[in-house]
XYZ file of C-alpha atoms in Angstrom:
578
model
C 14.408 13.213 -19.994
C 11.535 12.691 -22.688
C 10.127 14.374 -25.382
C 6.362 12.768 -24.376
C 6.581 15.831 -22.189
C 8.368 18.705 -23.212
C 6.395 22.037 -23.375
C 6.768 25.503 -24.169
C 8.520 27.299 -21.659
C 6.059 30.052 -21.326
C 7.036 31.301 -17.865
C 3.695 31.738 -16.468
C 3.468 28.072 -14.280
C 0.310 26.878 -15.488
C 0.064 23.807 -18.174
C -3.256 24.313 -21.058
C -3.821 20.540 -20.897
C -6.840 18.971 -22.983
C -8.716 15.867 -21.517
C -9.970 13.503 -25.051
C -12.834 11.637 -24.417
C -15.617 9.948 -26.943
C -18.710 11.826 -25.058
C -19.808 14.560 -22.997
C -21.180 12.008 -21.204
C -18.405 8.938 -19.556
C -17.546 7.116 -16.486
C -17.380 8.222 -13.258
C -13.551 7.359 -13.326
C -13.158 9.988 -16.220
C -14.648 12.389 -13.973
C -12.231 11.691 -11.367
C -9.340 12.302 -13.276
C -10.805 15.893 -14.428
C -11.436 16.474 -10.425
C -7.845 15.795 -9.851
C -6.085 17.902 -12.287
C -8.554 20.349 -11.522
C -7.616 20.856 -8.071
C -3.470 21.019 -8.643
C -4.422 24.918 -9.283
C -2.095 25.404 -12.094
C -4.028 23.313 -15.007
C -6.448 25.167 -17.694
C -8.244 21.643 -18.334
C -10.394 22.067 -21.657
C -12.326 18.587 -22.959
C -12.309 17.488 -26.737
C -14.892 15.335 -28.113
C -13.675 13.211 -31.081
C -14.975 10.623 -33.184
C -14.889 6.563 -32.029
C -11.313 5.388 -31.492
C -10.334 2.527 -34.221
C -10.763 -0.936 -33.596
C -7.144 -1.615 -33.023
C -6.366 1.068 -30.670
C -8.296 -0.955 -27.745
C -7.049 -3.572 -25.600
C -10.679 -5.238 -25.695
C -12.236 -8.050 -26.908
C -14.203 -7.565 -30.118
C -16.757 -10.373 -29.807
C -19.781 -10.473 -27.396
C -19.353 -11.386 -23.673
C -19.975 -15.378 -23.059
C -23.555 -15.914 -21.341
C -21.106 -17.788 -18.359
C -19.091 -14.293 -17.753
C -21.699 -12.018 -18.213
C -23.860 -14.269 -15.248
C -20.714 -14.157 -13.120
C -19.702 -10.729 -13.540
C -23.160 -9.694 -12.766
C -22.439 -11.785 -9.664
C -19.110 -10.592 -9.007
C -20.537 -6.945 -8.968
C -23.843 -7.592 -6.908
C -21.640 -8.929 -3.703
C -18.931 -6.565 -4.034
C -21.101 -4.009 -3.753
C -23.043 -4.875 -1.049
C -20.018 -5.818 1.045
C -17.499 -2.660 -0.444
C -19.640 -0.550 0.316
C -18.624 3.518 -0.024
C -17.088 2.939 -3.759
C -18.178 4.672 -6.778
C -20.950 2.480 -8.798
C -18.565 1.655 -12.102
C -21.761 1.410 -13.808
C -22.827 5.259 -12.867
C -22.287 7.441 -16.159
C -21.014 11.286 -15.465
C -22.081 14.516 -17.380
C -18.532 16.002 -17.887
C -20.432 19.350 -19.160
C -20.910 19.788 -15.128
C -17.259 20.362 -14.649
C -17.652 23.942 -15.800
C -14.619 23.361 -18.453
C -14.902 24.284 -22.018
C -16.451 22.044 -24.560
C -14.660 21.733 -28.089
C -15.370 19.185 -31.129
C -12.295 17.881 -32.148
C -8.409 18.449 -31.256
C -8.535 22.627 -31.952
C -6.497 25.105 -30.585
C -2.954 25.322 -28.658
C -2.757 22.751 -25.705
C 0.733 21.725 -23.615
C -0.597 18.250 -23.422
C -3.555 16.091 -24.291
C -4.540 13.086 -22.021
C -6.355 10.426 -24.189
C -9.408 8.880 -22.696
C -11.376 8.483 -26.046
C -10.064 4.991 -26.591
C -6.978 5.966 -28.892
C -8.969 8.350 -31.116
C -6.448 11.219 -29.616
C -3.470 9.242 -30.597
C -4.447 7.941 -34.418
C -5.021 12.077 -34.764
C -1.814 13.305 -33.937
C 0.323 10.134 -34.194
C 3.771 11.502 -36.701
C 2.521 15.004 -36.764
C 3.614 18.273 -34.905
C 1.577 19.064 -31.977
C 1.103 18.489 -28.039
C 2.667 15.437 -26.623
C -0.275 12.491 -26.074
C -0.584 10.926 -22.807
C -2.662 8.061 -21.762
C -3.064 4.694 -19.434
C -2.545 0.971 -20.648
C -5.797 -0.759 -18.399
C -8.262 0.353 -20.594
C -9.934 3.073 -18.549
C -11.149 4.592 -21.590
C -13.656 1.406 -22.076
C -17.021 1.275 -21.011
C -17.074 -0.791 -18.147
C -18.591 -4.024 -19.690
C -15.938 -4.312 -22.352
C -13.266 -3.995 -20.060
C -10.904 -6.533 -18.950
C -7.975 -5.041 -17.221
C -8.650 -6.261 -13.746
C -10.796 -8.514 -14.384
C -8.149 -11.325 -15.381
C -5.539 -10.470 -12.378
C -8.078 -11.984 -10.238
C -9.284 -14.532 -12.444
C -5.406 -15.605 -12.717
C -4.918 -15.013 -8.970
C -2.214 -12.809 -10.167
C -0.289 -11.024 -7.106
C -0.336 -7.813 -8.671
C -2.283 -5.320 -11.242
C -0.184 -3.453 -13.308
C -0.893 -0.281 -15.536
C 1.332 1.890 -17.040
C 1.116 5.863 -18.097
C 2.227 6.213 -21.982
C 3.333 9.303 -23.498
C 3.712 10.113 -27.107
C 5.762 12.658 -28.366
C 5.184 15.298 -31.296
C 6.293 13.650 -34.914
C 6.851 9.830 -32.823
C 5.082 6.840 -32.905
C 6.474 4.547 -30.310
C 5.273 5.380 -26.964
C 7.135 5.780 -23.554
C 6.513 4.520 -20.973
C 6.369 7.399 -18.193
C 5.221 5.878 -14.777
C 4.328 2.214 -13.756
C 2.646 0.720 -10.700
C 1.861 -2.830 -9.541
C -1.322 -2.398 -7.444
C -2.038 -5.381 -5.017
C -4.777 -7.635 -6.574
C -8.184 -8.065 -4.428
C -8.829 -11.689 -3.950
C -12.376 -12.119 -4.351
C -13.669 -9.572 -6.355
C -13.119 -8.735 -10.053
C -15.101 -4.964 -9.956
C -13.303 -4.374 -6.782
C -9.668 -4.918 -8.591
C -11.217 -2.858 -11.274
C -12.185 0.273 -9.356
C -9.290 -0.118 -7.374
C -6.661 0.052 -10.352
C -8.222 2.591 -12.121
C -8.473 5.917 -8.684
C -5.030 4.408 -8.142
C -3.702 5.363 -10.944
C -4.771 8.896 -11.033
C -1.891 10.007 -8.702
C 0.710 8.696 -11.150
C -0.862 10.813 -13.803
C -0.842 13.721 -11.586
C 2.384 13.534 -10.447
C 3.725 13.877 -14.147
C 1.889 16.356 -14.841
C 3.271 18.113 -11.793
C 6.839 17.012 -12.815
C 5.910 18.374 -16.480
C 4.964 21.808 -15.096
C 7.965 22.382 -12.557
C 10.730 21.434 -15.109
C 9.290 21.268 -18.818
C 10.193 18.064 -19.189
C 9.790 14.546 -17.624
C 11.868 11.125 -16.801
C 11.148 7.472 -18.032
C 10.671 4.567 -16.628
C 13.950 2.869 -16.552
C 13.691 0.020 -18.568
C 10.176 -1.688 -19.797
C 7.365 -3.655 -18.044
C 6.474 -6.505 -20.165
C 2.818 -6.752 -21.028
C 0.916 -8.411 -18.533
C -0.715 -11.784 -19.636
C -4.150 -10.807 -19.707
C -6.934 -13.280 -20.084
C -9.186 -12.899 -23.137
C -11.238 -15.928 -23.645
C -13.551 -15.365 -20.886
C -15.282 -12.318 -22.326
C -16.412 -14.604 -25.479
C -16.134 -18.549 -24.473
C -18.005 -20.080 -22.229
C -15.736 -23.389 -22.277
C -12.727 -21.636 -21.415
C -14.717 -19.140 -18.825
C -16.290 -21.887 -17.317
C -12.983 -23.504 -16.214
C -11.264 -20.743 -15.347
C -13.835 -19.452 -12.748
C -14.456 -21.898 -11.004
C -11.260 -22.075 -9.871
C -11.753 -18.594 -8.767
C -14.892 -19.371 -7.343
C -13.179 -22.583 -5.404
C -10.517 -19.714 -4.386
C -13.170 -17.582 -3.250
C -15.161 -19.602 -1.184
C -11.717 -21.135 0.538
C -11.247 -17.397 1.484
C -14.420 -17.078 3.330
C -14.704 -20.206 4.945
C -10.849 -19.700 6.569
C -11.963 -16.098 8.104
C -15.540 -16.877 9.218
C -14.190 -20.272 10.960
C -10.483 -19.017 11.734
C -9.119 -15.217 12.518
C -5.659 -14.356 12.578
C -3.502 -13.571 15.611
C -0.312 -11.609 15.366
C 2.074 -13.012 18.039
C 6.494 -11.779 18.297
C 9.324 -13.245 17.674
C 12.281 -12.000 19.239
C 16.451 -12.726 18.757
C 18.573 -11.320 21.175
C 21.798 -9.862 20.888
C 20.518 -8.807 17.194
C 23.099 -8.402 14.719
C 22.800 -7.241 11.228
C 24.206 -9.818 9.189
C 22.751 -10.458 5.732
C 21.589 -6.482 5.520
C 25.188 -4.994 4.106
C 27.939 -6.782 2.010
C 27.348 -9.878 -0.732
C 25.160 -9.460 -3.621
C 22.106 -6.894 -3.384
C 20.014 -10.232 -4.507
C 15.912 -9.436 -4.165
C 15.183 -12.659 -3.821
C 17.782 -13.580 -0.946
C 16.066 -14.084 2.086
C 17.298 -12.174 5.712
C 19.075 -15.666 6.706
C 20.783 -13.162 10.044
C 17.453 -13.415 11.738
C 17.036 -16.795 14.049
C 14.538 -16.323 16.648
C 15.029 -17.619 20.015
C 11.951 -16.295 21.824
C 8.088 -16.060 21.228
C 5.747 -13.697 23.092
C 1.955 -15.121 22.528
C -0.916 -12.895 24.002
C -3.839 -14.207 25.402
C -6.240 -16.071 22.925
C -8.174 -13.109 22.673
C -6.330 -10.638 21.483
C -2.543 -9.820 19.145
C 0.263 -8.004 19.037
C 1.478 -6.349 16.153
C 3.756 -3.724 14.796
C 6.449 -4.075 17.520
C 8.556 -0.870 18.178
C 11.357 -0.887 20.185
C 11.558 2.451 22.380
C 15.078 4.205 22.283
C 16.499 4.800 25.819
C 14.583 2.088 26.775
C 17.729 -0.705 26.748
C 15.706 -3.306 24.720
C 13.263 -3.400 27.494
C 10.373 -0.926 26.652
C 7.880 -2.196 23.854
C 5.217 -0.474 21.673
C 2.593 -2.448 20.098
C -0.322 -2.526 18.699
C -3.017 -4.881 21.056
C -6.154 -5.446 18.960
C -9.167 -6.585 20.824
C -11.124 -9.227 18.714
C -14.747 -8.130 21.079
C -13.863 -4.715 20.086
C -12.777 -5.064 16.602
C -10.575 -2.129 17.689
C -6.482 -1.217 18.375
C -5.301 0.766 20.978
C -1.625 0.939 21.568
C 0.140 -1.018 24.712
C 3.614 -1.148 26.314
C 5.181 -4.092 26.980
C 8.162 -4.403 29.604
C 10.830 -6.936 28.980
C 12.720 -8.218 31.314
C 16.740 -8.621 30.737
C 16.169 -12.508 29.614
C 13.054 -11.567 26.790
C 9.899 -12.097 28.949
C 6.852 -9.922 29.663
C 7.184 -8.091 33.375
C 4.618 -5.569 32.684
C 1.670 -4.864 29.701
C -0.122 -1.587 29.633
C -2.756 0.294 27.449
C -0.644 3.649 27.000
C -3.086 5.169 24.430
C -6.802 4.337 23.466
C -8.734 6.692 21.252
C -12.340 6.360 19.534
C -10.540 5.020 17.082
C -8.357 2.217 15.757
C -4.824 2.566 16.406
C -1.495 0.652 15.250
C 1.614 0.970 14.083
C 3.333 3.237 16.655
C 6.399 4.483 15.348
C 8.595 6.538 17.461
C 10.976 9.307 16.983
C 13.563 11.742 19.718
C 13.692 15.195 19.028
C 15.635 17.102 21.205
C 15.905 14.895 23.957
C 11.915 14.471 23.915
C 10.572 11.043 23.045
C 7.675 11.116 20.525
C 5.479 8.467 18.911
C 3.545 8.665 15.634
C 0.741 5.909 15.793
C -1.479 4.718 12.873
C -4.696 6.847 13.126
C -5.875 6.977 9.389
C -9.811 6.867 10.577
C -9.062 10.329 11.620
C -7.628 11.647 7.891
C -4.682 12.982 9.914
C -1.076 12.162 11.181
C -0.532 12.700 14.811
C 2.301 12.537 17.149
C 2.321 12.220 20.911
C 4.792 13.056 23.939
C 5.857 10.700 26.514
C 5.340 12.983 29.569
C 6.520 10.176 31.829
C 8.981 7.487 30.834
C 7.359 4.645 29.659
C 3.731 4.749 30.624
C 2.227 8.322 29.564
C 1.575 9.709 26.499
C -0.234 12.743 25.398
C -1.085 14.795 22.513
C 1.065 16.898 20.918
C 0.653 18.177 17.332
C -0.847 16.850 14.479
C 2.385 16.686 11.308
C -0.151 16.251 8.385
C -3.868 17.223 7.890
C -6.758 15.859 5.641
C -4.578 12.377 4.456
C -5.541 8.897 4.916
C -1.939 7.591 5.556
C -1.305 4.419 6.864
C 1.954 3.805 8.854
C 3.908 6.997 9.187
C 7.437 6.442 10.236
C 9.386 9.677 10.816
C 13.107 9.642 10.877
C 16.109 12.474 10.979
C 18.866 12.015 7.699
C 20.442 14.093 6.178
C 19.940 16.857 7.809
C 16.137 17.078 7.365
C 13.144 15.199 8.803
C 11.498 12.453 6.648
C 7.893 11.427 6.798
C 7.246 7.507 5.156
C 3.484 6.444 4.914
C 1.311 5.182 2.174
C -0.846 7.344 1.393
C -5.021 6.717 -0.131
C -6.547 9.520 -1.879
C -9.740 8.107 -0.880
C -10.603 6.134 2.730
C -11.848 3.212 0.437
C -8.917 2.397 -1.439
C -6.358 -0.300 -0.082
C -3.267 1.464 1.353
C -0.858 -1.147 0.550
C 0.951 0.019 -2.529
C 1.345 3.774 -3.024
C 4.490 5.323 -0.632
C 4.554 8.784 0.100
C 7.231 10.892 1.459
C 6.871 14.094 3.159
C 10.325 16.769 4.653
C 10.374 19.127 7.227
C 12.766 21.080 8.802
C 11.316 20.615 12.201
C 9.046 17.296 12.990
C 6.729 18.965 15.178
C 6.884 22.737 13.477
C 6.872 21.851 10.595
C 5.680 22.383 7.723
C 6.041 19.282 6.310
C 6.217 19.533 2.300
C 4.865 16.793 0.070
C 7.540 15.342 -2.268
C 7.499 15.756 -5.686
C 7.579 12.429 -6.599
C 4.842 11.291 -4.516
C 4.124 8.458 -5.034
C 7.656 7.690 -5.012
C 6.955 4.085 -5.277
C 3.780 2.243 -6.742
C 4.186 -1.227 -5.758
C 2.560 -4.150 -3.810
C 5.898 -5.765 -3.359
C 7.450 -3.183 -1.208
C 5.496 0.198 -0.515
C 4.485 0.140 2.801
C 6.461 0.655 5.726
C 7.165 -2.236 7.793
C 8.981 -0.578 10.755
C 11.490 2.147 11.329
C 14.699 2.625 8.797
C 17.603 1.896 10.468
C 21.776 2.389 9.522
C 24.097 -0.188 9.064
C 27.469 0.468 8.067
C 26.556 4.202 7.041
C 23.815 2.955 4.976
C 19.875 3.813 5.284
C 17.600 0.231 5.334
C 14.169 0.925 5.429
C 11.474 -2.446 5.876
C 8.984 -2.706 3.617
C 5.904 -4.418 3.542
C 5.630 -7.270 0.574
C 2.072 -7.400 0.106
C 1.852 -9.537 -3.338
C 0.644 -13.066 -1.510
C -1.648 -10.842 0.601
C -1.647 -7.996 3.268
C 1.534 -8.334 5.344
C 2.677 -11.379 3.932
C 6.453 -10.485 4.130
C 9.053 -8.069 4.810
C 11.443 -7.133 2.324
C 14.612 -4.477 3.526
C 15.399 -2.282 1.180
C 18.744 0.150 1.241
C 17.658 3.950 0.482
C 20.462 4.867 -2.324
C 18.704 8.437 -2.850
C 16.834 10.464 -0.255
C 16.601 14.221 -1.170
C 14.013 16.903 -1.536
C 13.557 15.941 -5.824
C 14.865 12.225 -6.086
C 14.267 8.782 -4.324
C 15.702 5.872 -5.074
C 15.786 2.379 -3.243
C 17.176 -1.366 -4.278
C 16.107 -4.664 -2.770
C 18.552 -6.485 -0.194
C 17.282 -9.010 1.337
C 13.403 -10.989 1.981
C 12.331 -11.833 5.374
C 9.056 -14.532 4.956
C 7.012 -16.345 7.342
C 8.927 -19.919 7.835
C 10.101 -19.752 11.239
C 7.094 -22.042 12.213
C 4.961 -24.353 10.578
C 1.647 -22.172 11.592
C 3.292 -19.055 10.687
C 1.421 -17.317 7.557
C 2.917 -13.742 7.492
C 5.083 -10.971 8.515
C 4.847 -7.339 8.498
C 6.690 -5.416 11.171
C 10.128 -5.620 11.882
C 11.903 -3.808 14.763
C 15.999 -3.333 15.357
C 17.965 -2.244 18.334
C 21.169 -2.503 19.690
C 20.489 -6.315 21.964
C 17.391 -7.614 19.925
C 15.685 -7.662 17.130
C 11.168 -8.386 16.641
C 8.898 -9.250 13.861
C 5.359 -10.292 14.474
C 4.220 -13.092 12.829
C 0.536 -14.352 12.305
C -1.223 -17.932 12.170
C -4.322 -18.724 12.194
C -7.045 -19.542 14.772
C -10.040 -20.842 15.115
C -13.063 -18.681 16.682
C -14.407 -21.510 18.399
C -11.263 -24.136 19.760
C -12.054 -27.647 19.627
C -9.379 -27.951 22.301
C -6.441 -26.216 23.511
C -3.693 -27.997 21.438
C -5.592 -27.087 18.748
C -4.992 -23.445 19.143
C -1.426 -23.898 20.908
C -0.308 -26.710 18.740
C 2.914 -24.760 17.645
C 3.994 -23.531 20.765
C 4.826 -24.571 24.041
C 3.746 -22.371 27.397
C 6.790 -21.551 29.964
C 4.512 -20.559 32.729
C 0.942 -19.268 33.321
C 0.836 -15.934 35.352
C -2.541 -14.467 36.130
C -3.702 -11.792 34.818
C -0.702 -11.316 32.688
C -0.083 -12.573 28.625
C 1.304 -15.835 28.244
C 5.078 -16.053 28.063
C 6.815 -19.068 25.575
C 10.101 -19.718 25.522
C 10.737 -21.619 22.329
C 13.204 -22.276 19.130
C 11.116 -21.654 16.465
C 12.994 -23.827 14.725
C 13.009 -26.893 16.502
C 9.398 -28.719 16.199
């Protein structure tokens, strides 16, 4: 436990916390983070205006921005915010007096804890003396947004991830700790966009310490340190160095675009039989050890327009029954279909078994008392639903909604431990990339509920392994959940991960092995994987193009079995070989 956040044990439940900030009037961000304590309903949130931080205390550049960066920054934020549209302007300034908070000059009277958002003007005040622990984040968010650069060089750099990290500061100390840490995935075109995106997703981490703070008096440490990230500074004041650096991003940039207005990606499976789990359990727990066990034997291609993705195997179903998600390109919309294997691998039968005003994926399934349920990926609806099969395999219908008023993306619910477990990354806002934040929810009962929000969440903050990538299975006595590594890009690979700690205050989880993409020379990425007692299925993407020149050029990597009408087509290939 730390000192950066030990408090008075006063008995009443509710933390006096003071927000530091340079002016009445700051960023909309600053505002956020009010909002959010706000609304935990056991913070008395004050605001202290102090002087200008010191020079030193920022992570800024003290010289004026390069004409070069300032032109492309200006760019950078006129596109992103015509094409992300529904994200706060990080230009818009917010009257903090509106909160209905009080208003003090200066760090005066008795506070639990003081976040510092004045630029380090908290911290050089109560630095070695007796007083409130000091609490505040590493990217800068104190800045004004033009002096920023936190987010700005990730993408520059084509960095795979953003980090930030929450520092506390204990009474009488003055080295920091480091409380929480996340690695947000970085956006690959534009620089505000990372921006905005690191700074709302890092408001849960601050919340959930504050929560951890309140419920036992003290809080936990990061084990171990994050090195600093290597931050670009030159930009904001040369133009010979900016110059050279983006337009490499720009040459990045404009690759991006061309590739998905002249190619789209289709999700196609790959499927081993007789599955075994080698390479999950025994030998060294080695992160960056890829899943050598997995050799497909078979691919399942749809038709050219349309994928398959997230693959879920249906228990009772013998390997046979299906679930996937079948996204319509015409549509621009999923709806969840059933696929029927026969004993050798191939498609007998493909049907739409749910198709809402919505877009669906991801449909996990779960058995509760001898009822077959499945939980598909409905996040446009800010709710997690879960539906019956009323008749083995082909019907489906509504039957209660497990969590309310969330944007999660990919809940997979499993029974362990005598409880129910809810995985699914969660957004606190529909515009933010659900990718890196995983949540975990418990129930007694998955369909009674209520299902309880776990005091860690986010239990994980991380772009290299947050979101689910298909349902936790046991080897060996052991819990493996997939994981979605989304630092090359969304879905790019899957890494399995043994659960060490799953109970109602702790969660803890080590890398085992790395599944990527290199089954086949067109294959790009891989984000669902799928186990069960014959077979095992990942999907696996590779680009298209929207318009084909000819057919090998959008078959070039496979070879078709047979041609049925009206039905997908069916390969039968070692990925391997070719």
């Amino acid at each position: 436990m730390s000192e950066s956040g030990r408090r008075p044990a006063d008995g009443t439940g509710r933390l006096a916390v003071v927000i530091a900030v340079r002016s009445i009037h700051a960023t909309l961000w600053v505002e956020a983070v009010a909002r959010a304590l706000m609304s935990t309903g056991f913070i008395d949130l004050s605001l202290a205006v102090l002087e200008a931080a010191p020079a030193a205390a920022a992570r800024t550049s003290r010289k004026p921005p390069g004409r070069t960066w300032r032109a492309y920054r200006a760019c950078d934020l006129l596109v992103g915010r015509l094409l992300c549209r529904g994200r706060p302007d990080p230009r818009a300034m917010a009257d903090l007096g509106q909160l209905g908070r009080p208003v003090t000059a200066g760090l005066g009277g008795a506070a639990d804890l003081v976040i510092d958002l004045s630029g380090g003007a908290a911290r050089s005040i109560l630095a070695g003396r007796s007083g409130p622990p000091v609490w505040w984040f590493d990217h800068d968010g104190h800045e004004r947004w033009q002096n920023a650069v936190s987010g700005y060089a990730e993408v520059i750099q084509a960095m795979p991830a953003t980090r930030c990290r929450l520092l506390g500061l204990a009474a009488g100390s003055v080295r920091p700790d480091v409380l929480r840490s996340g690695r947000m995935a970085t956006h690959p075109l534009f620089l505000a966009e990372n921006r905005t995106q690191l700074l709302w997703k890092s408001i849960p981490l601050l919340v959930q310490k504050v929560r951890e703070l309140r419920d036992t008096g003290v809080v936990g440490l990061e084990p171990g340190d994050l090195p600093e990230p290597a931050l670009v500074k030159a930009p904001v004041s040369a133009d010979g160095s900016a110059l050279c650096l983006l337009a490499r991003h720009a040459a990045r940039s404009v690759g991006f675009v061309v590739r998905r207005l002249l190619w789209r990606g289709q999700w196609y499976l790959l499927m081993q039989s007789d599955g075994k789990h080698d390479g999950l359990d025994g030998g060294r727990p080695d992160a960056g050890r890829r899943m050598t066990a997995f050799r497909p034997e078979r691919t399942l291609v749809p038709q050219a327009d349309r994928y398959w993705a997230d693959p879920h195997l249906v228990p009772g179903g013998d390997g046979c029954c299906l679930l996937v998600e079948e996204y319509l390109y015409s549509t621009r919309r999923g709806r969840i279909a059933m696929l029927r294997l026969t004993e050798g691998g191939d498609v007998a039968e493909v049907r739409t078994v749910l198709e809402l005003d919505c877009h669906l994926s991801y449909p996990a399934v779960f058995k509760h008392d001898g009822a077959l349920f499945m939980v598909p990926e409905s996040s446009e609806l800010g709710r997690v639903d879960a539906y019956r099969c009323t008749s083995y395999p082909w019907r489906w219908e509504f039957e209660a909604t497990l969590l309310a008023g969330v944007y999660a993306c990919d809940s997979t619910v499993i029974e362990h431990g005598g409880l129910w477990w809810l995985f699914a990354t969660v957004s606190e806002q529909p515009w933010l990339t659900p990718r890196d934040s995983l949540h975990i929810f418990f129930a007694d009962d998955p369909l009674e509920g209520p299902w309880r929000a776990h005091p860690g969440n986010p239990v994980l903050c991380d772009a290299y392994g947050s979101r689910p990538a298909g349902r936790p299975f046991v080897v060996a006595g052991r819990l493996y959940r997939p994981s979605q590594d989304c630092s090359k890009g969304y879905g790019y690979g899957i890494r399995v991960k043994e659960v060490t700690t799953l109970t109602k205050t702790g969660y803890e989880e080590r890398d085992v092995s790395l599944l990527e993409p290199h089954w086949c020379a067109d294959a790009v990425a891989t984000h669902t994987l799928t186990m069960g007692e014959r077979s095992i299925i990942v999907d696996v993407m590779r680009w298209l193009p929207r318009v084909p020149l000819s057919s090998w050029v959008a078959h070039r990597e496979v070879t078709v079995a047979r041609r049925v009408p009206g039905q997908p087509r069916i390969v039968r290939r070692n990925p391997r070989q070719g």
